[in-house]
CSV table of C-alpha atoms in Angstrom, one decimal:
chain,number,residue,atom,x,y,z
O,1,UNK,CA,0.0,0.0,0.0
O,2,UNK,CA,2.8,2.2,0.3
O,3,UNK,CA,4.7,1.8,-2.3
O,4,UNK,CA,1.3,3.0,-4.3
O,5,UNK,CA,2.0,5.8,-1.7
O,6,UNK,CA,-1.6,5.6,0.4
O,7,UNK,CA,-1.6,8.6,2.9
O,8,UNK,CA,-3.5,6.3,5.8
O,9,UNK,CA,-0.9,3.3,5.2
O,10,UNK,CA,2.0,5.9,5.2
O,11,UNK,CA,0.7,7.4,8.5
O,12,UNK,CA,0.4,4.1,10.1
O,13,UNK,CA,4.1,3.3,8.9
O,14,UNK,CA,5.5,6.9,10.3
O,15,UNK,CA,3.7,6.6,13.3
O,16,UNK,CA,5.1,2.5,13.8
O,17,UNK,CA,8.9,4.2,13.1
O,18,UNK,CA,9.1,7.4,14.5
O,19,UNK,CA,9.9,6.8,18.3
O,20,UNK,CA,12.3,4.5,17.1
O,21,UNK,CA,13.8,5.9,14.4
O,22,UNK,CA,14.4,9.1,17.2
O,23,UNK,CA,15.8,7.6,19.6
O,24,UNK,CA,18.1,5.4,17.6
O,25,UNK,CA,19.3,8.8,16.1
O,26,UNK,CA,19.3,10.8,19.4
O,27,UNK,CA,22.3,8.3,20.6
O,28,UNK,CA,24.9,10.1,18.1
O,29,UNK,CA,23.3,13.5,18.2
O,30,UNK,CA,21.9,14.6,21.7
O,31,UNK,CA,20.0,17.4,19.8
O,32,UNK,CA,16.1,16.3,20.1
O,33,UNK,CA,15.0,19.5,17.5
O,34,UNK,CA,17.8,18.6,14.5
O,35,UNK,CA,17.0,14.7,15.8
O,36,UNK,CA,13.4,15.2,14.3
O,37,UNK,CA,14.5,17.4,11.3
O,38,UNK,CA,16.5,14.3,10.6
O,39,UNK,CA,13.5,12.1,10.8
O,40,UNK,CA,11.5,14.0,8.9
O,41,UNK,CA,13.8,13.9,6.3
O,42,UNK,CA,14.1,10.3,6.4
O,43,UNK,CA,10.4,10.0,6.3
O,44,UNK,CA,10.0,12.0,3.4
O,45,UNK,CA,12.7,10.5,1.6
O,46,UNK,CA,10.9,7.4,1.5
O,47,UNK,CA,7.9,9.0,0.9
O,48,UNK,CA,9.4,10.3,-2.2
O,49,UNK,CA,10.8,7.0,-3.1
O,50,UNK,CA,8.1,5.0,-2.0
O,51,UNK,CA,7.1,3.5,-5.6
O,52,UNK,CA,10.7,2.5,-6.8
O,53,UNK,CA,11.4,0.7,-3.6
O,54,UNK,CA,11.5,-2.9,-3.7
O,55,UNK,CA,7.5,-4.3,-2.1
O,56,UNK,CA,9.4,-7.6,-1.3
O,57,UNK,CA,12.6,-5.8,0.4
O,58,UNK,CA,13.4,-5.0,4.4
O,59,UNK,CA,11.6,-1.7,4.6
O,60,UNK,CA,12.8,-1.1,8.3
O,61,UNK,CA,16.1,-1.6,7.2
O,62,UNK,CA,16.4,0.6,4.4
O,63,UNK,CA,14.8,3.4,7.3
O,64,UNK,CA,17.5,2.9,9.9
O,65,UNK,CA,20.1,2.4,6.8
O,66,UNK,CA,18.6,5.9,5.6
O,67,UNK,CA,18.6,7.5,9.1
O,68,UNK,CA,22.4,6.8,9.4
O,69,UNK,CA,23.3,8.1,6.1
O,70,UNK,CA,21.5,11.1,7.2
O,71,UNK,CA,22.9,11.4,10.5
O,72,UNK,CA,26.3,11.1,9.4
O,73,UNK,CA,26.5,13.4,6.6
O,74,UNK,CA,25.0,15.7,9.8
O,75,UNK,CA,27.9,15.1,12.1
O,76,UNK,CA,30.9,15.5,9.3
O,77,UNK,CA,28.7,19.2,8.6
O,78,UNK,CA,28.9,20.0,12.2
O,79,UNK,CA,32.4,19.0,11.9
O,80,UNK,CA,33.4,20.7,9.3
O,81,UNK,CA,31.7,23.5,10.3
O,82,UNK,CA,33.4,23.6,13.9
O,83,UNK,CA,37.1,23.0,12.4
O,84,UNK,CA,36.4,26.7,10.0
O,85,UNK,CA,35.0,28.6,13.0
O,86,UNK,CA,37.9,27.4,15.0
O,87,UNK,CA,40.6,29.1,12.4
O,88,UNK,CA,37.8,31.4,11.8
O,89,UNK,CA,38.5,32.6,15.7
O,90,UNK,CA,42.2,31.8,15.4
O,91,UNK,CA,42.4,34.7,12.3
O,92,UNK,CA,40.4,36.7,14.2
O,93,UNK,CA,42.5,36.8,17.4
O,94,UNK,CA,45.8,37.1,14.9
O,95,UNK,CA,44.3,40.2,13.2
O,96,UNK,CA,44.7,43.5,14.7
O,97,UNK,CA,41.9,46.0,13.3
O,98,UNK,CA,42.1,49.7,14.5
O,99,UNK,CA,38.9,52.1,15.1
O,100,UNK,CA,39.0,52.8,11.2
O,101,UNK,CA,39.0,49.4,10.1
O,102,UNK,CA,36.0,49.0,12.3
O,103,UNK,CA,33.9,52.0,11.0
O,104,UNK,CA,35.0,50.7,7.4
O,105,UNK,CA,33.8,47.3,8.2
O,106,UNK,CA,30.7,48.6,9.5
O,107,UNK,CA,30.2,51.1,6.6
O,108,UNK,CA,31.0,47.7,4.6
O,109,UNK,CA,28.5,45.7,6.2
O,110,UNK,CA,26.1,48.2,6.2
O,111,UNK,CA,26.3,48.7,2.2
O,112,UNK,CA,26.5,44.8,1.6
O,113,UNK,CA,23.1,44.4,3.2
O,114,UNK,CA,21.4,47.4,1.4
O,115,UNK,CA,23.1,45.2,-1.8
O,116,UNK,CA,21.4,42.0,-0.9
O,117,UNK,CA,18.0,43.7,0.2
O,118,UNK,CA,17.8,45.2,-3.9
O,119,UNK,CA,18.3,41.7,-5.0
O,120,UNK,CA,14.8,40.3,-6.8
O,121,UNK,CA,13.4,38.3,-4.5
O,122,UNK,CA,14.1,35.0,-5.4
O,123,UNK,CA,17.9,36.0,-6.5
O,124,UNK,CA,17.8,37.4,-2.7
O,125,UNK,CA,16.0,34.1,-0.8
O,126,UNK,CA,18.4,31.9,-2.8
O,127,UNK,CA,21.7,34.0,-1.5
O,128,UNK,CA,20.1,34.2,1.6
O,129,UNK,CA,19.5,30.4,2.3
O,130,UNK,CA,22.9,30.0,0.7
O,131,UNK,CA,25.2,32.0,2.4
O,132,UNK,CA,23.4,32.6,6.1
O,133,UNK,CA,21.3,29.4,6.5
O,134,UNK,CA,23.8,27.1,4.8
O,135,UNK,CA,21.6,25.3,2.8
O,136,UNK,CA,23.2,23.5,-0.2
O,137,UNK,CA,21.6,24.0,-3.6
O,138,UNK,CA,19.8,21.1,-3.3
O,139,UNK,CA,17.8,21.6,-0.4
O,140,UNK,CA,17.6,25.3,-1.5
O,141,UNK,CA,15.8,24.1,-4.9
O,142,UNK,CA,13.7,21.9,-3.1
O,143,UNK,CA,12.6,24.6,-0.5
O,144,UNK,CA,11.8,27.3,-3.3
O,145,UNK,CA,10.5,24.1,-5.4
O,146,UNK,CA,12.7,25.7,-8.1
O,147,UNK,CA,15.5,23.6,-10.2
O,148,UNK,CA,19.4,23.6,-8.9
O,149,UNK,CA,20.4,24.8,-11.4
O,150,UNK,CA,18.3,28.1,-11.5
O,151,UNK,CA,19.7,28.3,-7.5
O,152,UNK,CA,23.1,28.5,-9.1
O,153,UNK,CA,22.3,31.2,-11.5
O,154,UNK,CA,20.6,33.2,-8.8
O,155,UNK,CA,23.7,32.9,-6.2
O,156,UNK,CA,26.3,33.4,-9.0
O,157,UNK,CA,23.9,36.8,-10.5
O,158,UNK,CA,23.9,37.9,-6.3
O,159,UNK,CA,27.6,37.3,-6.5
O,160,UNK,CA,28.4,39.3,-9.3
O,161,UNK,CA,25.7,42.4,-8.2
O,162,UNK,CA,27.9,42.4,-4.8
O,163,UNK,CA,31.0,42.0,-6.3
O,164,UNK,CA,30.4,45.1,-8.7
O,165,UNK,CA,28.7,46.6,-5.4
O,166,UNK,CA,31.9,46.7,-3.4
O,167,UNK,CA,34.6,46.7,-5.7
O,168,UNK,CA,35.9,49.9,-4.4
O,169,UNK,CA,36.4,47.9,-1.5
O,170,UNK,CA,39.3,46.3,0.0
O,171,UNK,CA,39.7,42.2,-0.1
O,172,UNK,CA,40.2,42.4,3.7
O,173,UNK,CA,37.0,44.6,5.0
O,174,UNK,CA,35.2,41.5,2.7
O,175,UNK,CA,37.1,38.9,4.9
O,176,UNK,CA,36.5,41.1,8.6
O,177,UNK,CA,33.0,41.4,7.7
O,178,UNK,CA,32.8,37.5,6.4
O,179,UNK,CA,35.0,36.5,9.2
O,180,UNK,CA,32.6,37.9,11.7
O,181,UNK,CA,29.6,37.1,10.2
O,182,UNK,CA,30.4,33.8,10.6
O,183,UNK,CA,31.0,33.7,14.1
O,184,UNK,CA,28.2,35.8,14.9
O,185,UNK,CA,26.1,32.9,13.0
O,186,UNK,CA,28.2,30.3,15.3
O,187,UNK,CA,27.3,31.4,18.7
């Protein structure tokens, strides 16, 4: 009944896996809120492959198979994610800036969000979800139900308007402002 994706016999399947498929995530991430986000996704990743899946094949298994893909590519992220902020902090700490270099980098900052706030709208959501939610391209195409490659063109034209933005600018009031942008996001 699933694989013909039926609604009632999906619900009946989530609500079966669920409990078990949070908790058996929970163990490697102690995080209940990105535990569920996780299961969602799981959930709806069958859902969305629910009529090429083998009828005759260990569903369960392919849902805990599924949930440790999904957790896993989750902790390398984190990961990766803590080993930048680190060196992130490290620059940060190594780099003197003066009382000009911070009214430069605010004056920076200041005119970069102005920039981003006369993107179109969807140019603007795209580089938004990009850059401060740090969604890939695939989960940003799936959220504005748009195709990837239309989220590239939008991030690369958002690019280009910022680069043409703040080329008067100096390379290093770009790295300040994206050095502490990220570990304003980090905290």
């Amino acid at each position: 009944m699933i694989m013909q994706q039926n609604e009632d016999a999906f619900t009946t399947f989530y609500y079966r896996y669920y409990d078990l498929l949070c908790r058996k995530a929970y163990r490697r991430i102690p995080e209940e809120a990105i535990v569920e986000e996780i299961v969602q996704d799981v959930f709806l990743t069958f859902w969305n492959k629910a009529s090429t899946l083998d009828a005759g094949g260990n569903i369960s298994a392919w849902l805990y198979a599924t949930l440790r893909n999904k957790v896993l590519h989750h902790l390398r992220t984190e990961q990766t994610r803590q080993v930048y902020i680190r060196k992130l902090e490290q620059l940060q700490r190594d780099v003197s800036i003066d009382a000009q270099d911070k009214l430069d980098l605010k004056q920076t900052e200041e005119e970069i969000h102005t920039i981003i706030q006369a993107l179109p709208a969807q140019c603007r959501e795209a580089f938004v979800l990009s850059r401060y939610e740090n969604l890939s391209y695939r989960e940003i195409a799936e959220l504005m139900d748009i195709s990837v490659n239309t989220v590239e063109k939008h991030i690369g034209k958002a690019l280009a308007i910022l680069r043409k933005g703040l080329r008067d600018h100096p390379v290093e009031l770009w790295l300040l402002f994206l050095m502490g942008y990220a570990l304003i996001q980090s905290k």
